PDB file of N, CA and C in Angstrom:
ATOM      1  N   MET A   6      53.187 -50.783  14.902  1.00  0.00           N
ATOM      2  CA  MET A   6      54.064 -51.497  14.009  1.00  0.00           C
ATOM      3  C   MET A   6      55.407 -51.671  14.709  1.00  0.00           C
ATOM      4  N   GLY A   7      55.949 -52.847  14.631  1.00  0.00           N
ATOM      5  CA  GLY A   7      57.214 -53.138  15.273  1.00  0.00           C
ATOM      6  C   GLY A   7      58.398 -52.710  14.437  1.00  0.00           C
ATOM      7  N   LEU A   8      59.543 -52.829  15.018  1.00  0.00           N
ATOM      8  CA  LEU A   8      60.784 -52.430  14.360  1.00  0.00           C
ATOM      9  C   LEU A   8      61.036 -53.249  13.098  1.00  0.00           C
ATOM     10  N   ILE A   9      60.838 -54.550  13.173  1.00  0.00           N
ATOM     11  CA  ILE A   9      61.080 -55.422  12.017  1.00  0.00           C
ATOM     12  C   ILE A   9      60.160 -55.049  10.860  1.00  0.00           C
ATOM     13  N   GLU A  10      58.875 -54.810  11.149  1.00  0.00           N
ATOM     14  CA  GLU A  10      57.928 -54.445  10.098  1.00  0.00           C
ATOM     15  C   GLU A  10      58.301 -53.095   9.478  1.00  0.00           C
ATOM     16  N   SER A  11      58.742 -52.156  10.309  1.00  0.00           N
ATOM     17  CA  SER A  11      59.145 -50.845   9.806  1.00  0.00           C
ATOM     18  C   SER A  11      60.341 -50.958   8.865  1.00  0.00           C
ATOM     19  N   LEU A  12      61.320 -51.745   9.264  1.00  0.00           N
ATOM     20  CA  LEU A  12      62.499 -51.939   8.419  1.00  0.00           C
ATOM     21  C   LEU A  12      62.139 -52.661   7.124  1.00  0.00           C
ATOM     22  N   THR A  13      61.284 -53.650   7.211  1.00  0.00           N
ATOM     23  CA  THR A  13      60.861 -54.383   6.023  1.00  0.00           C
ATOM     24  C   THR A  13      60.140 -53.460   5.049  1.00  0.00           C
ATOM     25  N   ASP A  14      59.244 -52.618   5.552  1.00  0.00           N
ATOM     26  CA  ASP A  14      58.528 -51.669   4.697  1.00  0.00           C
ATOM     27  C   ASP A  14      59.477 -50.673   4.049  1.00  0.00           C
ATOM     28  N   ALA A  15      60.426 -50.172   4.812  1.00  0.00           N
ATOM     29  CA  ALA A  15      61.373 -49.188   4.283  1.00  0.00           C
ATOM     30  C   ALA A  15      62.248 -49.801   3.194  1.00  0.00           C
ATOM     31  N   LEU A  16      62.685 -51.011   3.395  1.00  0.00           N
ATOM     32  CA  LEU A  16      63.567 -51.656   2.430  1.00  0.00           C
ATOM     33  C   LEU A  16      62.830 -52.150   1.196  1.00  0.00           C
ATOM     34  N   SER A  17      61.533 -52.362   1.297  1.00  0.00           N
ATOM     35  CA  SER A  17      60.775 -52.874   0.159  1.00  0.00           C
ATOM     36  C   SER A  17      60.103 -51.774  -0.656  1.00  0.00           C
ATOM     37  N   SER A  18      60.251 -50.517  -0.245  1.00  0.00           N
ATOM     38  CA  SER A  18      59.644 -49.422  -1.005  1.00  0.00           C
ATOM     39  C   SER A  18      60.361 -49.279  -2.343  1.00  0.00           C
ATOM     40  N   PRO A  19      59.661 -48.794  -3.366  1.00  0.00           N
ATOM     41  CA  PRO A  19      60.280 -48.715  -4.697  1.00  0.00           C
ATOM     42  C   PRO A  19      61.452 -47.750  -4.733  1.00  0.00           C
ATOM     43  N   SER A  20      62.462 -48.127  -5.479  1.00  0.00           N
ATOM     44  CA  SER A  20      63.614 -47.247  -5.644  1.00  0.00           C
ATOM     45  C   SER A  20      63.269 -46.180  -6.681  1.00  0.00           C
ATOM     46  N   PRO A  21      64.029 -45.082  -6.728  1.00  0.00           N
ATOM     47  CA  PRO A  21      63.738 -44.030  -7.705  1.00  0.00           C
ATOM     48  C   PRO A  21      63.706 -44.528  -9.141  1.00  0.00           C
ATOM     49  N   THR A  22      64.481 -45.557  -9.479  1.00  0.00           N
ATOM     50  CA  THR A  22      64.472 -46.067 -10.846  1.00  0.00           C
ATOM     51  C   THR A  22      63.202 -46.839 -11.154  1.00  0.00           C
ATOM     52  N   ASP A  23      62.455 -47.275 -10.125  1.00  0.00           N
ATOM     53  CA  ASP A  23      61.205 -47.992 -10.331  1.00  0.00           C
ATOM     54  C   ASP A  23      60.020 -47.049 -10.524  1.00  0.00           C
ATOM     55  N   ARG A  24      60.201 -45.779 -10.217  1.00  0.00           N
ATOM     56  CA  ARG A  24      59.117 -44.808 -10.322  1.00  0.00           C
ATOM     57  C   ARG A  24      58.964 -44.354 -11.768  1.00  0.00           C
ATOM     58  N   PRO A  25      57.736 -44.039 -12.193  1.00  0.00           N
ATOM     59  CA  PRO A  25      57.557 -43.565 -13.560  1.00  0.00           C
ATOM     60  C   PRO A  25      58.193 -42.197 -13.758  1.00  0.00           C
ATOM     61  N   ASP A  26      58.708 -41.943 -14.956  1.00  0.00           N
ATOM     62  CA  ASP A  26      59.322 -40.663 -15.276  1.00  0.00           C
ATOM     63  C   ASP A  26      58.237 -39.712 -15.754  1.00  0.00           C
ATOM     64  N   ASP A  27      57.910 -38.709 -14.951  1.00  0.00           N
ATOM     65  CA  ASP A  27      56.874 -37.753 -15.318  1.00  0.00           C
ATOM     66  C   ASP A  27      57.453 -36.452 -15.848  1.00  0.00           C
ATOM     67  N   GLY A  28      58.767 -36.398 -16.046  1.00  0.00           N
ATOM     68  CA  GLY A  28      59.398 -35.215 -16.606  1.00  0.00           C
ATOM     69  C   GLY A  28      59.787 -34.159 -15.594  1.00  0.00           C
ATOM     70  N   SER A  29      59.628 -34.421 -14.319  1.00  0.00           N
ATOM     71  CA  SER A  29      59.957 -33.444 -13.290  1.00  0.00           C
ATOM     72  C   SER A  29      61.466 -33.236 -13.218  1.00  0.00           C
ATOM     73  N   THR A  30      61.848 -31.954 -13.139  1.00  0.00           N
ATOM     74  CA  THR A  30      63.272 -31.625 -12.998  1.00  0.00           C
ATOM     75  C   THR A  30      63.546 -30.889 -11.706  1.00  0.00           C
ATOM     76  N   GLY A  31      62.542 -30.713 -10.868  1.00  0.00           N
ATOM     77  CA  GLY A  31      62.734 -30.022  -9.598  1.00  0.00           C
ATOM     78  C   GLY A  31      61.411 -29.570  -9.019  1.00  0.00           C
ATOM     79  N   ALA A  32      61.480 -28.556  -8.159  1.00  0.00           N
ATOM     80  CA  ALA A  32      60.277 -28.061  -7.491  1.00  0.00           C
ATOM     81  C   ALA A  32      60.418 -26.573  -7.218  1.00  0.00           C
ATOM     82  N   TYR A  33      59.281 -25.932  -7.040  1.00  0.00           N
ATOM     83  CA  TYR A  33      59.244 -24.523  -6.659  1.00  0.00           C
ATOM     84  C   TYR A  33      59.050 -24.439  -5.154  1.00  0.00           C
ATOM     85  N   TRP A  34      59.762 -23.515  -4.503  1.00  0.00           N
ATOM     86  CA  TRP A  34      59.730 -23.369  -3.057  1.00  0.00           C
ATOM     87  C   TRP A  34      59.360 -21.953  -2.659  1.00  0.00           C
ATOM     88  N   CYS A  35      58.576 -21.828  -1.592  1.00  0.00           N
ATOM     89  CA  CYS A  35      58.328 -20.539  -0.964  1.00  0.00           C
ATOM     90  C   CYS A  35      59.168 -20.516   0.303  1.00  0.00           C
ATOM     91  N   ASP A  36      60.152 -19.646   0.343  1.00  0.00           N
ATOM     92  CA  ASP A  36      61.039 -19.583   1.500  1.00  0.00           C
ATOM     93  C   ASP A  36      60.324 -19.093   2.755  1.00  0.00           C
ATOM     94  N   ASP A  37      59.303 -18.247   2.585  1.00  0.00           N
ATOM     95  CA  ASP A  37      58.585 -17.723   3.744  1.00  0.00           C
ATOM     96  C   ASP A  37      57.671 -18.766   4.388  1.00  0.00           C
ATOM     97  N   CYS A  38      56.968 -19.523   3.563  1.00  0.00           N
ATOM     98  CA  CYS A  38      55.965 -20.473   4.083  1.00  0.00           C
ATOM     99  C   CYS A  38      56.443 -21.922   4.074  1.00  0.00           C
ATOM    100  N   ALA A  39      57.582 -22.191   3.457  1.00  0.00           N
ATOM    101  CA  ALA A  39      58.129 -23.544   3.323  1.00  0.00           C
ATOM    102  C   ALA A  39      57.207 -24.449   2.515  1.00  0.00           C
ATOM    103  N   ASN A  40      56.457 -23.880   1.564  1.00  0.00           N
ATOM    104  CA  ASN A  40      55.623 -24.672   0.662  1.00  0.00           C
ATOM    105  C   ASN A  40      56.457 -25.157  -0.506  1.00  0.00           C
ATOM    106  N   ARG A  41      56.125 -26.337  -0.997  1.00  0.00           N
ATOM    107  CA  ARG A  41      56.825 -26.938  -2.124  1.00  0.00           C
ATOM    108  C   ARG A  41      55.791 -27.382  -3.140  1.00  0.00           C
ATOM    109  N   ILE A  42      56.006 -27.041  -4.412  1.00  0.00           N
ATOM    110  CA  ILE A  42      55.146 -27.480  -5.500  1.00  0.00           C
ATOM    111  C   ILE A  42      56.044 -28.030  -6.596  1.00  0.00           C
ATOM    112  N   ARG A  43      55.814 -29.268  -7.000  1.00  0.00           N
ATOM    113  CA  ARG A  43      56.624 -29.869  -8.056  1.00  0.00           C
ATOM    114  C   ARG A  43      56.410 -29.117  -9.364  1.00  0.00           C
ATOM    115  N   ASP A  44      57.446 -29.038 -10.176  1.00  0.00           N
ATOM    116  CA  ASP A  44      57.377 -28.274 -11.421  1.00  0.00           C
ATOM    117  C   ASP A  44      56.340 -28.813 -12.400  1.00  0.00           C
ATOM    118  N   VAL A  45      56.035 -30.095 -12.358  1.00  0.00           N
ATOM    119  CA  VAL A  45      55.049 -30.665 -13.274  1.00  0.00           C
ATOM    120  C   VAL A  45      53.611 -30.356 -12.834  1.00  0.00           C
ATOM    121  N   GLU A  46      53.454 -29.776 -11.650  1.00  0.00           N
ATOM    122  CA  GLU A  46      52.128 -29.431 -11.142  1.00  0.00           C
ATOM    123  C   GLU A  46      51.810 -27.949 -11.304  1.00  0.00           C
ATOM    124  N   VAL A  47      52.686 -27.193 -11.993  1.00  0.00           N
ATOM    125  CA  VAL A  47      52.536 -25.743 -12.105  1.00  0.00           C
ATOM    126  C   VAL A  47      52.263 -25.357 -13.552  1.00  0.00           C
ATOM    127  N   ASP A  48      51.267 -24.512 -13.755  1.00  0.00           N
ATOM    128  CA  ASP A  48      51.006 -23.905 -15.055  1.00  0.00           C
ATOM    129  C   ASP A  48      51.285 -22.417 -14.927  1.00  0.00           C
ATOM    130  N   GLY A  49      52.220 -21.899 -15.712  1.00  0.00           N
ATOM    131  CA  GLY A  49      52.535 -20.475 -15.646  1.00  0.00           C
ATOM    132  C   GLY A  49      53.506 -20.155 -14.525  1.00  0.00           C
ATOM    133  N   GLU A  50      53.453 -18.906 -14.066  1.00  0.00           N
ATOM    134  CA  GLU A  50      54.352 -18.451 -13.004  1.00  0.00           C
ATOM    135  C   GLU A  50      53.888 -18.978 -11.656  1.00  0.00           C
ATOM    136  N   PRO A  51      54.777 -19.632 -10.903  1.00  0.00           N
ATOM    137  CA  PRO A  51      54.375 -20.192  -9.609  1.00  0.00           C
ATOM    138  C   PRO A  51      54.287 -19.121  -8.525  1.00  0.00           C
ATOM    139  N   VAL A  52      53.185 -19.133  -7.810  1.00  0.00           N
ATOM    140  CA  VAL A  52      53.021 -18.276  -6.637  1.00  0.00           C
ATOM    141  C   VAL A  52      52.584 -19.152  -5.478  1.00  0.00           C
ATOM    142  N   CYS A  53      52.992 -18.785  -4.293  1.00  0.00           N
ATOM    143  CA  CYS A  53      52.678 -19.539  -3.093  1.00  0.00           C
ATOM    144  C   CYS A  53      51.169 -19.503  -2.846  1.00  0.00           C
ATOM    145  N   PRO A  54      50.547 -20.651  -2.616  1.00  0.00           N
ATOM    146  CA  PRO A  54      49.116 -20.674  -2.356  1.00  0.00           C
ATOM    147  C   PRO A  54      48.742 -20.061  -1.008  1.00  0.00           C
ATOM    148  N   ASP A  55      49.699 -19.953  -0.087  1.00  0.00           N
ATOM    149  CA  ASP A  55      49.413 -19.391   1.229  1.00  0.00           C
ATOM    150  C   ASP A  55      49.612 -17.882   1.298  1.00  0.00           C
ATOM    151  N   CYS A  56      50.766 -17.394   0.795  1.00  0.00           N
ATOM    152  CA  CYS A  56      51.070 -15.968   0.950  1.00  0.00           C
ATOM    153  C   CYS A  56      51.061 -15.185  -0.351  1.00  0.00           C
ATOM    154  N   GLY A  57      51.025 -15.870  -1.504  1.00  0.00           N
ATOM    155  CA  GLY A  57      50.985 -15.194  -2.790  1.00  0.00           C
ATOM    156  C   GLY A  57      52.333 -14.720  -3.297  1.00  0.00           C
ATOM    157  N   ALA A  58      53.409 -15.041  -2.589  1.00  0.00           N
ATOM    158  CA  ALA A  58      54.754 -14.622  -2.997  1.00  0.00           C
ATOM    159  C   ALA A  58      55.240 -15.470  -4.171  1.00  0.00           C
ATOM    160  N   GLU A  59      56.141 -14.904  -4.957  1.00  0.00           N
ATOM    161  CA  GLU A  59      56.751 -15.647  -6.046  1.00  0.00           C
ATOM    162  C   GLU A  59      57.625 -16.753  -5.466  1.00  0.00           C
ATOM    163  N   MET A  60      57.572 -17.921  -6.083  1.00  0.00           N
ATOM    164  CA  MET A  60      58.334 -19.067  -5.585  1.00  0.00           C
ATOM    165  C   MET A  60      59.604 -19.219  -6.414  1.00  0.00           C
ATOM    166  N   ARG A  61      60.662 -19.746  -5.788  1.00  0.00           N
ATOM    167  CA  ARG A  61      61.932 -19.962  -6.498  1.00  0.00           C
ATOM    168  C   ARG A  61      62.033 -21.427  -6.924  1.00  0.00           C
ATOM    169  N   PHE A  62      62.721 -21.660  -8.040  1.00  0.00           N
ATOM    170  CA  PHE A  62      62.885 -23.009  -8.569  1.00  0.00           C
ATOM    171  C   PHE A  62      64.149 -23.622  -8.004  1.00  0.00           C
ATOM    172  N   GLU A  63      64.049 -24.875  -7.592  1.00  0.00           N
ATOM    173  CA  GLU A  63      65.208 -25.607  -7.093  1.00  0.00           C
ATOM    174  C   GLU A  63      65.281 -26.932  -7.818  1.00  0.00           C
ATOM    175  N   ARG A  64      66.398 -27.138  -8.476  1.00  0.00           N
ATOM    176  CA  ARG A  64      66.600 -28.381  -9.214  1.00  0.00           C
ATOM    177  C   ARG A  64      67.139 -29.465  -8.305  1.00  0.00           C
ATOM    178  N   ALA A  65      66.860 -30.692  -8.673  1.00  0.00           N
ATOM    179  CA  ALA A  65      67.433 -31.825  -7.970  1.00  0.00           C
ATOM    180  C   ALA A  65      68.908 -31.929  -8.347  1.00  0.00           C
ATOM    181  N   THR A  66      69.745 -32.244  -7.390  1.00  0.00           N
ATOM    182  CA  THR A  66      71.166 -32.430  -7.664  1.00  0.00           C
ATOM    183  C   THR A  66      71.553 -33.831  -7.273  1.00  0.00           C
ATOM    184  N   GLY A  67      71.729 -34.678  -8.277  1.00  0.00           N
ATOM    185  CA  GLY A  67      72.165 -36.057  -8.037  1.00  0.00           C
ATOM    186  C   GLY A  67      71.059 -36.969  -7.553  1.00  0.00           C
ATOM    187  N   ARG A  68      69.820 -36.525  -7.600  1.00  0.00           N
ATOM    188  CA  ARG A  68      68.686 -37.363  -7.207  1.00  0.00           C
ATOM    189  C   ARG A  68      67.624 -37.243  -8.292  1.00  0.00           C
ATOM    190  N   ASP A  69      66.559 -38.027  -8.147  1.00  0.00           N
ATOM    191  CA  ASP A  69      65.482 -37.995  -9.135  1.00  0.00           C
ATOM    192  C   ASP A  69      64.456 -36.922  -8.842  1.00  0.00           C
ATOM    193  N   CYS A  70      64.451 -36.353  -7.655  1.00  0.00           N
ATOM    194  CA  CYS A  70      63.477 -35.301  -7.338  1.00  0.00           C
ATOM    195  C   CYS A  70      64.106 -34.317  -6.357  1.00  0.00           C
ATOM    196  N   ALA A  71      63.449 -33.218  -6.173  1.00  0.00           N
ATOM    197  CA  ALA A  71      63.944 -32.197  -5.237  1.00  0.00           C
ATOM    198  C   ALA A  71      63.209 -32.314  -3.909  1.00  0.00           C
ATOM    199  N   CYS A  72      62.944 -33.498  -3.510  1.00  0.00           N
ATOM    200  CA  CYS A  72      62.178 -33.738  -2.268  1.00  0.00           C
ATOM    201  C   CYS A  72      62.949 -33.310  -1.048  1.00  0.00           C
TER     202      CYS A  72
END
């Protein structure tokens, strides 16, 4: 893919306001494994799927997601 096509794709991607609102307010993170799980994908207490450690919640600040 050339530079022009890459720029065109990047500029034409949907903006955060075009995305559906699924109620997400952030994500859970495992600091040891760098795993991320969105809050809407978790039932109960979040634990890391790799190491089993408790994950911490991180809210989005000024954005639509904690990506």
